[in-house]
């Protein structure tokens, strides 16, 4: 199990990125998709990553160090319509350079709300991921809100529509998918990259 997780730093510019060479896995998704809840569930804590009722509040890359061996990096959420110019500037100056240039980045966990499937900003990220060569895990969050049949249909539909490779259902509330998620993370940060 992954339990030894601590908050390390908030990064507001590329100059502030860690230089210790540890592998990184980033969490990407729309505002309020459940990134903080996922981190808290992995850590078995309720308040490690702060959840917000105000979408688009996070303006930094939030680094969490895991077992002193690698980082989980919580990217700012996207798709917050009330601040489109600020969001565009944030992604141009911080998020996009990180995704394009960060050599320590080993994998992307792309979160999608299982109740709605990919919407607006998700499509831009999914398009970008297609050209990325690292490992990707598509995590459908809040899956406890769906029936087993609905989850099966959703997985089949989006694997076909978006050519998603590794997909899984996850619920921070019930712990559904937690072991699968932990296994994927461990494989991805191995020295051989899980290959």
JSON list of N, CA and C in Angstrom, two decimals, residues 56 58-59 76-77 80-95:
[
{"chain": "A", "resi": 56, "resn": "UNK", "atom": "N", "xyz": [-11.14, 25.93, -9.87]},
{"chain": "A", "resi": 56, "resn": "UNK", "atom": "CA", "xyz": [-10.14, 26.81, -10.47]},
{"chain": "A", "resi": 56, "resn": "UNK", "atom": "C", "xyz": [-9.28, 27.54, -9.46]},
{"chain": "A", "resi": 58, "resn": "UNK", "atom": "N", "xyz": [-6.77, 26.36, -7.53]},
{"chain": "A", "resi": 58, "resn": "UNK", "atom": "CA", "xyz": [-5.36, 25.97, -7.54]},
{"chain": "A", "resi": 58, "resn": "UNK", "atom": "C", "xyz": [-4.63, 26.64, -8.71]},
{"chain": "A", "resi": 59, "resn": "UNK", "atom": "N", "xyz": [-3.55, 27.36, -8.39]},
{"chain": "A", "resi": 59, "resn": "UNK", "atom": "CA", "xyz": [-2.79, 28.08, -9.41]},
{"chain": "A", "resi": 59, "resn": "UNK", "atom": "C", "xyz": [-1.35, 27.59, -9.47]},
{"chain": "A", "resi": 76, "resn": "UNK", "atom": "N", "xyz": [-2.97, 22.06, -11.83]},
{"chain": "A", "resi": 76, "resn": "UNK", "atom": "CA", "xyz": [-4.18, 22.87, -11.68]},
{"chain": "A", "resi": 76, "resn": "UNK", "atom": "C", "xyz": [-5.31, 22.29, -12.52]},
{"chain": "A", "resi": 77, "resn": "UNK", "atom": "N", "xyz": [-6.51, 22.34, -11.99]},
{"chain": "A", "resi": 77, "resn": "UNK", "atom": "CA", "xyz": [-7.67, 21.88, -12.76]},
{"chain": "A", "resi": 77, "resn": "UNK", "atom": "C", "xyz": [-7.96, 22.83, -13.90]},
{"chain": "A", "resi": 80, "resn": "UNK", "atom": "N", "xyz": [-12.55, 25.83, -15.93]},
{"chain": "A", "resi": 80, "resn": "UNK", "atom": "CA", "xyz": [-13.32, 26.72, -15.07]},
{"chain": "A", "resi": 80, "resn": "UNK", "atom": "C", "xyz": [-13.69, 27.96, -15.87]},
{"chain": "A", "resi": 81, "resn": "UNK", "atom": "N", "xyz": [-14.92, 28.00, -16.35]},
{"chain": "A", "resi": 81, "resn": "UNK", "atom": "CA", "xyz": [-15.37, 28.98, -17.33]},
{"chain": "A", "resi": 81, "resn": "UNK", "atom": "C", "xyz": [-15.29, 30.43, -16.85]},
{"chain": "A", "resi": 82, "resn": "UNK", "atom": "N", "xyz": [-15.34, 30.68, -15.53]},
{"chain": "A", "resi": 82, "resn": "UNK", "atom": "CA", "xyz": [-15.37, 32.06, -15.04]},
{"chain": "A", "resi": 82, "resn": "UNK", "atom": "C", "xyz": [-14.02, 32.76, -15.16]},
{"chain": "A", "resi": 83, "resn": "UNK", "atom": "N", "xyz": [-12.96, 32.02, -15.42]},
{"chain": "A", "resi": 83, "resn": "UNK", "atom": "CA", "xyz": [-11.64, 32.64, -15.50]},
{"chain": "A", "resi": 83, "resn": "UNK", "atom": "C", "xyz": [-10.86, 32.13, -16.70]},
{"chain": "A", "resi": 84, "resn": "UNK", "atom": "N", "xyz": [-11.41, 32.22, -17.92]},
{"chain": "A", "resi": 84, "resn": "UNK", "atom": "CA", "xyz": [-10.74, 31.62, -19.08]},
{"chain": "A", "resi": 84, "resn": "UNK", "atom": "C", "xyz": [-9.38, 32.24, -19.40]},
{"chain": "A", "resi": 85, "resn": "UNK", "atom": "N", "xyz": [-9.24, 33.58, -19.26]},
{"chain": "A", "resi": 85, "resn": "UNK", "atom": "CA", "xyz": [-7.97, 34.22, -19.59]},
{"chain": "A", "resi": 85, "resn": "UNK", "atom": "C", "xyz": [-6.89, 33.84, -18.58]},
{"chain": "A", "resi": 86, "resn": "UNK", "atom": "N", "xyz": [-7.27, 33.84, -17.32]},
{"chain": "A", "resi": 86, "resn": "UNK", "atom": "CA", "xyz": [-6.30, 33.48, -16.28]},
{"chain": "A", "resi": 86, "resn": "UNK", "atom": "C", "xyz": [-5.88, 32.02, -16.43]},
{"chain": "A", "resi": 87, "resn": "UNK", "atom": "N", "xyz": [-6.84, 31.17, -16.76]},
{"chain": "A", "resi": 87, "resn": "UNK", "atom": "CA", "xyz": [-6.53, 29.75, -16.94]},
{"chain": "A", "resi": 87, "resn": "UNK", "atom": "C", "xyz": [-5.60, 29.55, -18.12]},
{"chain": "A", "resi": 88, "resn": "UNK", "atom": "N", "xyz": [-5.86, 30.23, -19.22]},
{"chain": "A", "resi": 88, "resn": "UNK", "atom": "CA", "xyz": [-5.01, 30.10, -20.40]},
{"chain": "A", "resi": 88, "resn": "UNK", "atom": "C", "xyz": [-3.59, 30.54, -20.09]},
{"chain": "A", "resi": 89, "resn": "UNK", "atom": "N", "xyz": [-3.45, 31.66, -19.36]},
{"chain": "A", "resi": 89, "resn": "UNK", "atom": "CA", "xyz": [-2.13, 32.16, -19.00]},
{"chain": "A", "resi": 89, "resn": "UNK", "atom": "C", "xyz": [-1.40, 31.18, -18.09]},
{"chain": "A", "resi": 90, "resn": "UNK", "atom": "N", "xyz": [-2.11, 30.61, -17.14]},
{"chain": "A", "resi": 90, "resn": "UNK", "atom": "CA", "xyz": [-1.52, 29.64, -16.22]},
{"chain": "A", "resi": 90, "resn": "UNK", "atom": "C", "xyz": [-0.98, 28.43, -16.97]},
{"chain": "A", "resi": 91, "resn": "UNK", "atom": "N", "xyz": [-1.76, 27.93, -17.91]},
{"chain": "A", "resi": 91, "resn": "UNK", "atom": "CA", "xyz": [-1.34, 26.74, -18.65]},
{"chain": "A", "resi": 91, "resn": "UNK", "atom": "C", "xyz": [-0.18, 27.07, -19.60]},
{"chain": "A", "resi": 92, "resn": "UNK", "atom": "N", "xyz": [-0.20, 28.24, -20.21]},
{"chain": "A", "resi": 92, "resn": "UNK", "atom": "CA", "xyz": [0.88, 28.61, -21.13]},
{"chain": "A", "resi": 92, "resn": "UNK", "atom": "C", "xyz": [2.21, 28.80, -20.40]},
{"chain": "A", "resi": 93, "resn": "UNK", "atom": "N", "xyz": [2.16, 29.37, -19.19]},
{"chain": "A", "resi": 93, "resn": "UNK", "atom": "CA", "xyz": [3.39, 29.71, -18.48]},
{"chain": "A", "resi": 93, "resn": "UNK", "atom": "C", "xyz": [3.91, 28.61, -17.57]},
{"chain": "A", "resi": 94, "resn": "UNK", "atom": "N", "xyz": [3.02, 27.71, -17.12]},
{"chain": "A", "resi": 94, "resn": "UNK", "atom": "CA", "xyz": [3.45, 26.74, -16.13]},
{"chain": "A", "resi": 94, "resn": "UNK", "atom": "C", "xyz": [3.13, 25.30, -16.53]},
{"chain": "A", "resi": 95, "resn": "UNK", "atom": "N", "xyz": [1.89, 25.01, -16.82]},
{"chain": "A", "resi": 95, "resn": "UNK", "atom": "CA", "xyz": [1.47, 23.62, -17.03]},
{"chain": "A", "resi": 95, "resn": "UNK", "atom": "C", "xyz": [2.02, 23.06, -18.35]}
]
